[in-house]
Short mmCIF file of C-alpha atoms and ligand atoms in Angstrom, two decimals:
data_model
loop_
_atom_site.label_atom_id
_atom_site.label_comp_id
_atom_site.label_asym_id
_atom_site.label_seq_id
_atom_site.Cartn_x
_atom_site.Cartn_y
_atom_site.Cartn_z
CA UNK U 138 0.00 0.00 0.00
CA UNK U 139 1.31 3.17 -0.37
CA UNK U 140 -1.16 5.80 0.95
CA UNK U 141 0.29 6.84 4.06
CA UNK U 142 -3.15 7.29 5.62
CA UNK U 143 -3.94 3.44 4.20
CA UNK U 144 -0.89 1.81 5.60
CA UNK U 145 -1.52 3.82 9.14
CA UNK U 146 -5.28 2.52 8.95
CA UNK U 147 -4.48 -1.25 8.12
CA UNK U 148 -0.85 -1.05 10.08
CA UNK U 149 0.37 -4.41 11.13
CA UNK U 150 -0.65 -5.14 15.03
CA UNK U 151 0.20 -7.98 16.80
CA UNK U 152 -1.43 -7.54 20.68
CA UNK U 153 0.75 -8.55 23.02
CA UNK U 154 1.03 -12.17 23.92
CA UNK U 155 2.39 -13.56 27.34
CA UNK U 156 1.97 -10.27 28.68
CA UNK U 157 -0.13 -10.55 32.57
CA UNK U 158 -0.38 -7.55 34.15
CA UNK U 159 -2.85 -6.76 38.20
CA UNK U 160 -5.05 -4.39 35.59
CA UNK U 161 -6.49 -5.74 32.30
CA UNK U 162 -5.82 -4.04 28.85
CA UNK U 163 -8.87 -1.41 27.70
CA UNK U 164 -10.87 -2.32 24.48
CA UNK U 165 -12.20 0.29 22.76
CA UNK U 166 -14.30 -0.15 19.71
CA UNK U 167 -17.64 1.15 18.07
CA UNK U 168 -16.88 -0.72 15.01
CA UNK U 169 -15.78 -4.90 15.40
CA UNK U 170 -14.04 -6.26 12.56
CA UNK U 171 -15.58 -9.44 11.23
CA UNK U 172 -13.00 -11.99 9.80
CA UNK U 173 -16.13 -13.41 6.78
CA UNK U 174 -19.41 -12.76 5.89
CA UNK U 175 -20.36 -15.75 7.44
CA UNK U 176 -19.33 -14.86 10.75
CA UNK U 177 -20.97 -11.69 10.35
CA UNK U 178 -24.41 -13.10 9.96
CA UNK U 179 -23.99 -14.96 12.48
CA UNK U 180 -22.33 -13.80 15.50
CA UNK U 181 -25.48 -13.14 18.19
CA UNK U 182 -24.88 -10.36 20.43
CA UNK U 183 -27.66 -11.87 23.17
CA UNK U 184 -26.08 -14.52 24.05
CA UNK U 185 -22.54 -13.34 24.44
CA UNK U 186 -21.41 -15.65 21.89
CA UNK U 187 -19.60 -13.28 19.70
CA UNK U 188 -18.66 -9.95 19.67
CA UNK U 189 -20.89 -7.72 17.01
CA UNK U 190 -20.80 -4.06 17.73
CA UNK U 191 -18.64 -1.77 20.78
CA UNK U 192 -22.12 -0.86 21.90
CA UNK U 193 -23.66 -4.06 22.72
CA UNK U 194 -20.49 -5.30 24.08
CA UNK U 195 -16.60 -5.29 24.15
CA UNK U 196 -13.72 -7.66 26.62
CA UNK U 197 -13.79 -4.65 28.63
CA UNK U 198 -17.32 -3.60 29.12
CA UNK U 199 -17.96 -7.71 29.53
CA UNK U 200 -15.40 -8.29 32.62
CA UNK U 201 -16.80 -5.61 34.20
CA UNK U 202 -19.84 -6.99 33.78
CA UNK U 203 -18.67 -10.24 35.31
CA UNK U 204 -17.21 -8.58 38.41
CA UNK U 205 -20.29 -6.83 39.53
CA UNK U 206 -21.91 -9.96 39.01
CA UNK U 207 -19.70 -11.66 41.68
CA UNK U 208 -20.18 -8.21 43.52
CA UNK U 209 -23.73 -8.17 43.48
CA UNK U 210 -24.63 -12.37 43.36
CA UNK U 211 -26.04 -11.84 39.97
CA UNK U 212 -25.58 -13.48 37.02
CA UNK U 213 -26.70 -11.35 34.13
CA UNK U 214 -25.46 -7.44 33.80
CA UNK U 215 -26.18 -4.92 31.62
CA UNK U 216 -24.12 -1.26 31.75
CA UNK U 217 -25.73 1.92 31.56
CA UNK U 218 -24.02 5.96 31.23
CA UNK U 219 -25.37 6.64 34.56
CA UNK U 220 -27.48 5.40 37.54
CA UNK U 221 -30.33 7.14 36.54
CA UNK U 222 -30.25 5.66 33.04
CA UNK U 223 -30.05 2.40 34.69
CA UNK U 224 -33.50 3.16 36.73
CA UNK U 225 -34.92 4.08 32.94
CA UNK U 226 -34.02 1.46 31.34
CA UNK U 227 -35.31 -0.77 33.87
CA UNK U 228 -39.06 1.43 33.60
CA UNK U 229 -38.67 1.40 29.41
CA UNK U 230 -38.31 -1.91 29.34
CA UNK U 231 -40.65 -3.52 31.91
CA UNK U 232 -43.55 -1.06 31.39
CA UNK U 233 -46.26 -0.07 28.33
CA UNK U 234 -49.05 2.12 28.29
CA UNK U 235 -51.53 1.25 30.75
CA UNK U 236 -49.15 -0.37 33.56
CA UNK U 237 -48.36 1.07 36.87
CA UNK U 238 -45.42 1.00 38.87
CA UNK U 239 -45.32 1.50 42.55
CA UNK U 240 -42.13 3.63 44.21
CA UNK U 241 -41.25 4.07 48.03
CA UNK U 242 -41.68 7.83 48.90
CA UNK U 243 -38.47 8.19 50.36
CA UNK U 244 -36.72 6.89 46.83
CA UNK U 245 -34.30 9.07 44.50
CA UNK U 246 -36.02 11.95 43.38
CA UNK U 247 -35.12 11.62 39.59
CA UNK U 248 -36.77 7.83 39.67
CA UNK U 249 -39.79 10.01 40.58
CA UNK U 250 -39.72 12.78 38.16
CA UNK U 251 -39.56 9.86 35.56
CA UNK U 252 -42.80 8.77 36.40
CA UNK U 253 -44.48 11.86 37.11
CA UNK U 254 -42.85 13.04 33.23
CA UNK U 255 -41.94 10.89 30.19
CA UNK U 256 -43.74 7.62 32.26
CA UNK U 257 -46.75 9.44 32.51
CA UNK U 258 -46.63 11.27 29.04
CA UNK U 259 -46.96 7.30 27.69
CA UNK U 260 -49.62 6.54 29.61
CA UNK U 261 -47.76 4.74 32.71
CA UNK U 262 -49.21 5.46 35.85
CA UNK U 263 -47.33 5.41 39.71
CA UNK U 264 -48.67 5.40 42.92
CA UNK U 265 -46.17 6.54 46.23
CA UNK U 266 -45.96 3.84 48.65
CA UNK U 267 -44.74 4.51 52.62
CA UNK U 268 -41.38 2.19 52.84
CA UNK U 269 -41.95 2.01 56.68
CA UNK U 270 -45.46 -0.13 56.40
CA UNK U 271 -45.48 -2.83 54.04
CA UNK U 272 -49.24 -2.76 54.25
CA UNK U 273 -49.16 -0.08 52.40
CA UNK U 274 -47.45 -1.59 49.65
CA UNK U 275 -49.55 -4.41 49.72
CA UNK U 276 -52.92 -1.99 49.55
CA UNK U 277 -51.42 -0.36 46.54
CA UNK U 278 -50.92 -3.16 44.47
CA UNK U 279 -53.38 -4.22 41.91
CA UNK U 280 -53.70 -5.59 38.33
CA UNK U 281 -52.08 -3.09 36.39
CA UNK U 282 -49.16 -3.07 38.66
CA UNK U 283 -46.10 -4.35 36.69
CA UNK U 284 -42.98 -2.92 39.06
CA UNK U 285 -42.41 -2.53 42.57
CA UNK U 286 -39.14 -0.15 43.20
CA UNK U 287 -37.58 -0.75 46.36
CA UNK U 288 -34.90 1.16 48.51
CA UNK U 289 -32.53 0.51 51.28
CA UNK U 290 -32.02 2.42 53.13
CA UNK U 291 -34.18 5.17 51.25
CA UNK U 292 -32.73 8.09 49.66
CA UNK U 293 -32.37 11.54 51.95
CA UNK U 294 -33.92 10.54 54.71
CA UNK U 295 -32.66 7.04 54.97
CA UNK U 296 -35.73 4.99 56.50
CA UNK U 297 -34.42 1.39 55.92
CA UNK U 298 -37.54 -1.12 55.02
CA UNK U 299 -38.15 -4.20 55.64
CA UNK U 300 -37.09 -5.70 52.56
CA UNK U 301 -37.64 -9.25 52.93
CA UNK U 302 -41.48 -8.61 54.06
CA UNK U 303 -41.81 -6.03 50.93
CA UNK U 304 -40.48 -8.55 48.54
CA UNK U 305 -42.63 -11.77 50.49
CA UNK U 306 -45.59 -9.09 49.45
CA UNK U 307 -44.80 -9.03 46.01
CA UNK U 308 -43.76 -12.12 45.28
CA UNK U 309 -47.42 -13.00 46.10
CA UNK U 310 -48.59 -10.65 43.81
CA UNK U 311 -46.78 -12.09 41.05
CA UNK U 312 -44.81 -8.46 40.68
CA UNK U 313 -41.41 -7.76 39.70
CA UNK U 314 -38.93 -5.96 42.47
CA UNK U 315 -36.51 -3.86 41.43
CA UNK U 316 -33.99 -2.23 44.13
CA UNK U 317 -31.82 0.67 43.96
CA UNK U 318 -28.81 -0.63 45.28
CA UNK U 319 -26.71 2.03 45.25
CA UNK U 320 -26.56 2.61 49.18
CA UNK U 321 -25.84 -1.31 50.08
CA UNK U 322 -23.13 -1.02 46.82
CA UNK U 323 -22.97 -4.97 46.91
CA UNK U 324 -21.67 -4.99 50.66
CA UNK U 325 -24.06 -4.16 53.19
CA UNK U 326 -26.36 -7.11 52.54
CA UNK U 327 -26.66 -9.40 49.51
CA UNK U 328 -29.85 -8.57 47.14
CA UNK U 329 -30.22 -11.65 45.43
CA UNK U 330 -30.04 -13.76 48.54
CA UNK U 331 -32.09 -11.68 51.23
CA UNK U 332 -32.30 -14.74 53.31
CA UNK U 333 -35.62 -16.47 54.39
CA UNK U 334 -35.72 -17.37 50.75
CA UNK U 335 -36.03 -13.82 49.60
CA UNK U 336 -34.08 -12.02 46.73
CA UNK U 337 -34.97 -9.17 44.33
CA UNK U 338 -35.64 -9.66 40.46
CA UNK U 339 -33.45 -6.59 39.45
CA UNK U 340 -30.91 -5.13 41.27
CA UNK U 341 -29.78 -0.90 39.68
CA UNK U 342 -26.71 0.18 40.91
CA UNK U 343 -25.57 4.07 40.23
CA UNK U 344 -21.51 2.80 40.07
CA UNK U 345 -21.02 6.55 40.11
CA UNK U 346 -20.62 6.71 43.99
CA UNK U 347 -18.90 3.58 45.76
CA UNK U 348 -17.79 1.59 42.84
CA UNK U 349 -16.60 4.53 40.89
CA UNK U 350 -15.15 6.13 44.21
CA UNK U 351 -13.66 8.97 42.61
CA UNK U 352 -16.44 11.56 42.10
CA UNK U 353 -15.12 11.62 38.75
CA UNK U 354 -16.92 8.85 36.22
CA UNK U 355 -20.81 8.57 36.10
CA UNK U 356 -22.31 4.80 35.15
CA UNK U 357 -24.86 2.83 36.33
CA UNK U 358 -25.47 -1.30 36.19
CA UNK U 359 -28.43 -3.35 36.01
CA UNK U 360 -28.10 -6.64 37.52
CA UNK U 361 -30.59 -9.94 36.89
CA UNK U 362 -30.30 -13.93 38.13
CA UNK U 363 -33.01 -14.53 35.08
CA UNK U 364 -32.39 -14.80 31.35
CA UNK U 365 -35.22 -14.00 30.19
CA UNK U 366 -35.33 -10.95 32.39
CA UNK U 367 -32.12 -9.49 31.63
CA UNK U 368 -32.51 -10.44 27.84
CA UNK U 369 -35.85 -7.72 28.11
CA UNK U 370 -33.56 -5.28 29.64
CA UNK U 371 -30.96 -5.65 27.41
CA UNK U 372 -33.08 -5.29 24.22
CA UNK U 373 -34.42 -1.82 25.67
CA UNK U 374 -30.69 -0.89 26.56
CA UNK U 375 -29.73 -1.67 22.53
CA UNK U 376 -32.61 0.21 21.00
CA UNK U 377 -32.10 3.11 23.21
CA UNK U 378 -28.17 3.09 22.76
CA UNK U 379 -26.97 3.14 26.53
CA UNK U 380 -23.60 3.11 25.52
CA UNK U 381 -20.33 3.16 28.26
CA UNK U 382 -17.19 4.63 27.76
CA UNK U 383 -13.83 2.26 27.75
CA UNK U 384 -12.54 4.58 29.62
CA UNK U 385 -15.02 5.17 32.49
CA UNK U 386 -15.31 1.21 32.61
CA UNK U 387 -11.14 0.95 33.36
CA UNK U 388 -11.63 3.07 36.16
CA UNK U 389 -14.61 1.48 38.11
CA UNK U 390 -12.40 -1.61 37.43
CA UNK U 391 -9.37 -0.07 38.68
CA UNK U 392 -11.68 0.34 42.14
CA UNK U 393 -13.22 -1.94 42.55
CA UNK U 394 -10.73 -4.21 44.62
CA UNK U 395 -10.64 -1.21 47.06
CA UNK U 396 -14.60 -0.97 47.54
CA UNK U 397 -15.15 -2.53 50.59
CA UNK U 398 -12.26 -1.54 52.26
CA UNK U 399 -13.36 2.38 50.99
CA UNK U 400 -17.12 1.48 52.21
CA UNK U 401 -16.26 0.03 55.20
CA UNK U 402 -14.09 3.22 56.08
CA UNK U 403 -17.04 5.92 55.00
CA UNK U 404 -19.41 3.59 57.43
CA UNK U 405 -16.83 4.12 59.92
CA UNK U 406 -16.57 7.77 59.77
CA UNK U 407 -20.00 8.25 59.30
CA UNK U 408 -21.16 6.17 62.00
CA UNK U 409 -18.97 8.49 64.23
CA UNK U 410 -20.12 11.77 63.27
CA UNK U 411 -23.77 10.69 63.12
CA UNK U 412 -23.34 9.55 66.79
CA UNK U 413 -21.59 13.09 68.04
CA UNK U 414 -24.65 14.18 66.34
CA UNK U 415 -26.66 13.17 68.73
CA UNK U 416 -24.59 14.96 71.50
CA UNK U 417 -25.19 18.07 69.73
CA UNK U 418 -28.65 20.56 71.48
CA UNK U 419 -28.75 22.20 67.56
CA UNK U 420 -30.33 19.23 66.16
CA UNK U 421 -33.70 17.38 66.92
CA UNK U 422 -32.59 14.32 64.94
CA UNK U 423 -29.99 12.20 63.52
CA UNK U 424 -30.59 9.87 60.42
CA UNK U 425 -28.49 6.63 59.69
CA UNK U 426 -29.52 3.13 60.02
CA UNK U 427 -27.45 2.13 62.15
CA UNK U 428 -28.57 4.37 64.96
CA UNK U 429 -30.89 2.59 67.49
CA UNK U 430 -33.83 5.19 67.21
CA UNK U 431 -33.58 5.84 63.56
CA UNK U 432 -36.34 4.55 61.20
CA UNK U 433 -35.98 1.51 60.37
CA UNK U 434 -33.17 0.80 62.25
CA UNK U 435 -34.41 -2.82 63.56
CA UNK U 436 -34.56 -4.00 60.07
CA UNK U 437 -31.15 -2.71 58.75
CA UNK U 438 -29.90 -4.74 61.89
CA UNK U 439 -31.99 -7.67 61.37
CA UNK U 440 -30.66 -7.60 57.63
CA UNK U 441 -27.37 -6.42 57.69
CA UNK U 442 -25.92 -7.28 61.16
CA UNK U 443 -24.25 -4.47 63.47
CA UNK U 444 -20.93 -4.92 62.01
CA UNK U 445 -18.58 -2.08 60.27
CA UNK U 446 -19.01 -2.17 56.25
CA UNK U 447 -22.36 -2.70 56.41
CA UNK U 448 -23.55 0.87 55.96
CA UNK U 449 -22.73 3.53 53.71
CA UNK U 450 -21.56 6.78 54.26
CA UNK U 451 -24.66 8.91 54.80
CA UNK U 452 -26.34 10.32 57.61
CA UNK U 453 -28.48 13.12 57.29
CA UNK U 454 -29.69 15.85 60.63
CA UNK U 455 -32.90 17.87 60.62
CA UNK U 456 -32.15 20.90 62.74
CA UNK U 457 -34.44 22.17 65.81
CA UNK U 458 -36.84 24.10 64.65
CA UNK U 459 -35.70 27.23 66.08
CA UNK U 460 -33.16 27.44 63.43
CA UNK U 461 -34.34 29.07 59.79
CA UNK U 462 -33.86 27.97 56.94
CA UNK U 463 -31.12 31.21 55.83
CA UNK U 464 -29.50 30.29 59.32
CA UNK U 465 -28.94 26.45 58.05
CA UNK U 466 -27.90 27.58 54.88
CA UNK U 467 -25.18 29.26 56.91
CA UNK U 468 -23.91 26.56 58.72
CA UNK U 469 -23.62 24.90 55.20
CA UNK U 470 -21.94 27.78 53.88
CA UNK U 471 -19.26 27.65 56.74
CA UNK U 472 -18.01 24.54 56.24
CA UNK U 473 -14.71 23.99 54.71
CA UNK U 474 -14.26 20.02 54.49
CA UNK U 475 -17.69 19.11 53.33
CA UNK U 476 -18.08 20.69 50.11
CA UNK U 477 -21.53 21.29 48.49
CA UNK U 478 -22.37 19.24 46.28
CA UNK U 479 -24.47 16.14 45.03
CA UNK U 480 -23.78 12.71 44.67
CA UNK U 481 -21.41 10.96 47.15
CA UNK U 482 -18.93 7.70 47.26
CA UNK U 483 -15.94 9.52 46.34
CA UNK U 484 -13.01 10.16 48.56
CA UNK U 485 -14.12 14.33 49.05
CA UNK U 486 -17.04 14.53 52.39
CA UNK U 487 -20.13 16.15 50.38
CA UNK U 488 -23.29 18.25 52.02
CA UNK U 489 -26.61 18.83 50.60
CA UNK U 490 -29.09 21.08 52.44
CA UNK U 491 -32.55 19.66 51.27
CA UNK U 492 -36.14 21.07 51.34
CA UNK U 493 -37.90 18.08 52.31
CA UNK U 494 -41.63 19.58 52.24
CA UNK U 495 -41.68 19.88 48.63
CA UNK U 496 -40.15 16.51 48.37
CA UNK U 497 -42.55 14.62 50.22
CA UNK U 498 -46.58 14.27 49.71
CA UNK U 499 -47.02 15.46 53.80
CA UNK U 500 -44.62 15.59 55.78
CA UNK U 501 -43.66 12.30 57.37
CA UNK U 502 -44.64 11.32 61.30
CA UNK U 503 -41.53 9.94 62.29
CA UNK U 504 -39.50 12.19 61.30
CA UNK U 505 -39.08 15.39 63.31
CA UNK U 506 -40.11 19.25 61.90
CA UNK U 507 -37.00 21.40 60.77
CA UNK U 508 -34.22 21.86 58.04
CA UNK U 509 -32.72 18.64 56.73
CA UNK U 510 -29.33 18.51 56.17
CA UNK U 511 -27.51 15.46 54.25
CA UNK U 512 -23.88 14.95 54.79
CA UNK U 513 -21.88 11.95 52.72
CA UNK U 514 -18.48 10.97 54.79
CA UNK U 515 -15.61 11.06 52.53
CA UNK U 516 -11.92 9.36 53.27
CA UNK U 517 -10.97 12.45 55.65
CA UNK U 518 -9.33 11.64 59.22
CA UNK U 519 -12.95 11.86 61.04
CA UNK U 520 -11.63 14.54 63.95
CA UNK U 521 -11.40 16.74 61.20
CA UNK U 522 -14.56 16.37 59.54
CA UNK U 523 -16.16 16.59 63.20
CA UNK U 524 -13.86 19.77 64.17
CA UNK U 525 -15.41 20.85 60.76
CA UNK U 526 -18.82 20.22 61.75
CA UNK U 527 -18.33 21.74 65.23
CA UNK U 528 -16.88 25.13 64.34
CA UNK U 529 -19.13 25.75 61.00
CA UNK U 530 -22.10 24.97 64.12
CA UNK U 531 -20.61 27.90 66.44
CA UNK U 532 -19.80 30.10 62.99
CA UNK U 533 -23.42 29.97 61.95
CA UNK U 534 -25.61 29.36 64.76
CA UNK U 535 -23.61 30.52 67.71
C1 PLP A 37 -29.87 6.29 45.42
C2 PLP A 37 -29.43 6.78 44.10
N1 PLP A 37 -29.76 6.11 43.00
C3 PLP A 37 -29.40 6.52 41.78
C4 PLP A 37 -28.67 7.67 41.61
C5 PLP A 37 -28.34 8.12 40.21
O1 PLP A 37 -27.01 7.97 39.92
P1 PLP A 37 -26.32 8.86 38.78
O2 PLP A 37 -25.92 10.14 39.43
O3 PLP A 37 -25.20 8.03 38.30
O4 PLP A 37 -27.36 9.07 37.71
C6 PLP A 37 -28.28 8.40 42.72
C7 PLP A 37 -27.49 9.65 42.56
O5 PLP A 37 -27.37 10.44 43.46
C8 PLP A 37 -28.68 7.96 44.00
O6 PLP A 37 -28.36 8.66 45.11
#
């Protein structure tokens, strides 16, 4: 050949061979070269049998896939741009005009704009459930219910259900469960294998926080036990195009061997700071599981055990109601460790100041009246996240 832009194109590669490395190589491809027209036609994409096109597959995007299998006790996974796309996909391919799909009020807000927008705009109806009364859930369901979305512990506010009841209650129904597992991340309990014979149908998992763990990549994963299930999902995911990045996927890989050691450490800090909390007169009420006291904290125990690494790294306070809302704004203001900012998992200690009226049909019974305040622990020594807390408190409120 002697176009230099030919030769450069079709340039002799040999990968190389014998080479073992900790970290696998990174495949990137849109386009996979087929070595016939026979194999072309009939390489199937489905089945994993072949590889046909970077977006429905490549050795990369597939051994993550494998790993958050083993992470999550799964045995199907599909990979989605975000965690939110993950919680779409899930809705566009398990519901059609007509349908209904039930969602715990204390779930991530965007699941719920979804249904109260484009789910709504095709005809798909939702109903709110309370995550703290399964009875609830079980009132609410009826024929045209197709998904139940679950959450533990619940986003915000961080009520922890009682999962194996919810999913004994639709089971019985005949209804498919889907959890957001973003705050167990794999670790804090298993969701395929709830015990007493109880396991989820889908588990969504926003690998932007934990698995991620840098605040810096954004992808989400949607984990099945059943073929047929995750074949549905993964049809939606082609025809919509959910593609990943190579180069997001070699970083979740890259830490993922240090996720429970990182989750286990935000538990511990968090744990910490959530219980000097309590010591504190400025607020009326500490949120975490893991607090005796704290919604739902009998069935995170009864689930997860009492045992560092099985909580993530959020707590959330509601101030006394004494304090205004410009006067908790303040305090947020005045920190200098927790930075503003959503999301969480990443090694950086994140605060959100939420208005939880607007977020909530009425405002809940167990939880007290005043500004909410979510804080996610980062990797920081905990004295100085609490010395943080502590002088941002006398700053703002003294
Ligand atoms: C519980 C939960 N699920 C899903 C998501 C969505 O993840 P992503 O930001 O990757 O869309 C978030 C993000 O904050 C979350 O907190």
């Amino acid at each position: 050949m002697s176009d230099k832009t030919t030769d450069l194109i079709h340039h002799p590669y040999v990968p190389p061979e014998g080479f073992v490395a900790p970290q696998p190589g990174v495949y990137k491809a849109s386009t996979v070269i087929f070595p016939s027209v026979a194999a072309l036609r009939s390489r199937e994409w489905k089945d994993r049998t072949g590889y046909t096109y970077g977006l429905h597959g490549t050795p990369t995007t597939y051994l993550l896939e494998e790993r958050l299998c083993t992470l999550e006790g799964g045995a199907q996974c599909v990979l989605v741009p975000s965690g939110l796309a993950a919680i779409a996909n899930v809705g566009l391919a398990l519901l059609k005009s007509g349908d209904e799909v039930l969602i715990p009020a204390n779930a991530y807000g965007p699941n719920r704009a979804l249904a109260e927008g484009e789910l709504k705009g095709w005809g798909i109806t939702h109903q709110l459930y309370d995550p703290l009364d399964p009875q609830d859930l079980a009132r609410r369901l009826g024929p045209r219910t197709k998904l139940v979305w679950l959450e533990a512990a619940g986003s915000v506010t961080l009520e922890f259900p009682d999962l194996r009841e919810q999913l004994r209650i639709c089971r019985a129904a005949g209804v498919l469960t889907a959890l957001d597992n973003t705050w167990g991340a794999g670790l804090a309990f298993n969701p395929f294998d709830l015990g007493e014979g109880q396991g989820v149908d889908i588990s969504a998992h926003a690998l932007t926080k934990y698995p991620s763990g840098g605040g810096d990549v954004l992808m989400g994963s949607i984990i099945t036990r059943d073929e047929a299930l995750h074949i549905r999902l993964k049809l939606t995911h082609m025809r919509l195009g959910l593609g990943v990045g190579a180069n997001d996927v070699e970083t979740v890989l890259r830490s993922l061997p240090s996720l429970a050691l990182r989750y286990r450490a935000h538990d511990r800090t968090a744990r910490a700071l959530a219980r000097w909390c309590q010591t504190r007169p400025e607020f009326a009420q500490v949120l975490h599981p893991a607090l005796p006291g704290s919604p739902g904290h009998e069935h995170w125990r009864a689930l997860c055990g009492e045992e560092e690494g099985r909580a993530a790294g959020l707590f959330s306070v509601i101030f006394d109601a004494r304090y205004r809302q410009p006067q908790v704004d303040a305090f947020c203001d005045a920190l200098r460790l927790f930075k503003l900012g959503y999301s969480w998992g990443g090694p950086m200690s994140l605060v959100v100041p939420y208005e939880l009226a607007g977020m909530r049909p009425a405002w809940p019974a167990h939880l007290a009246r005043g500004s909410l305040v979510r804080f996610s622990a980062g990797l920081e020594a905990q004295e100085d996240l609490q010395a943080d807390l502590a002088q941002a408190l006398q700053a703002a409120l003294a």
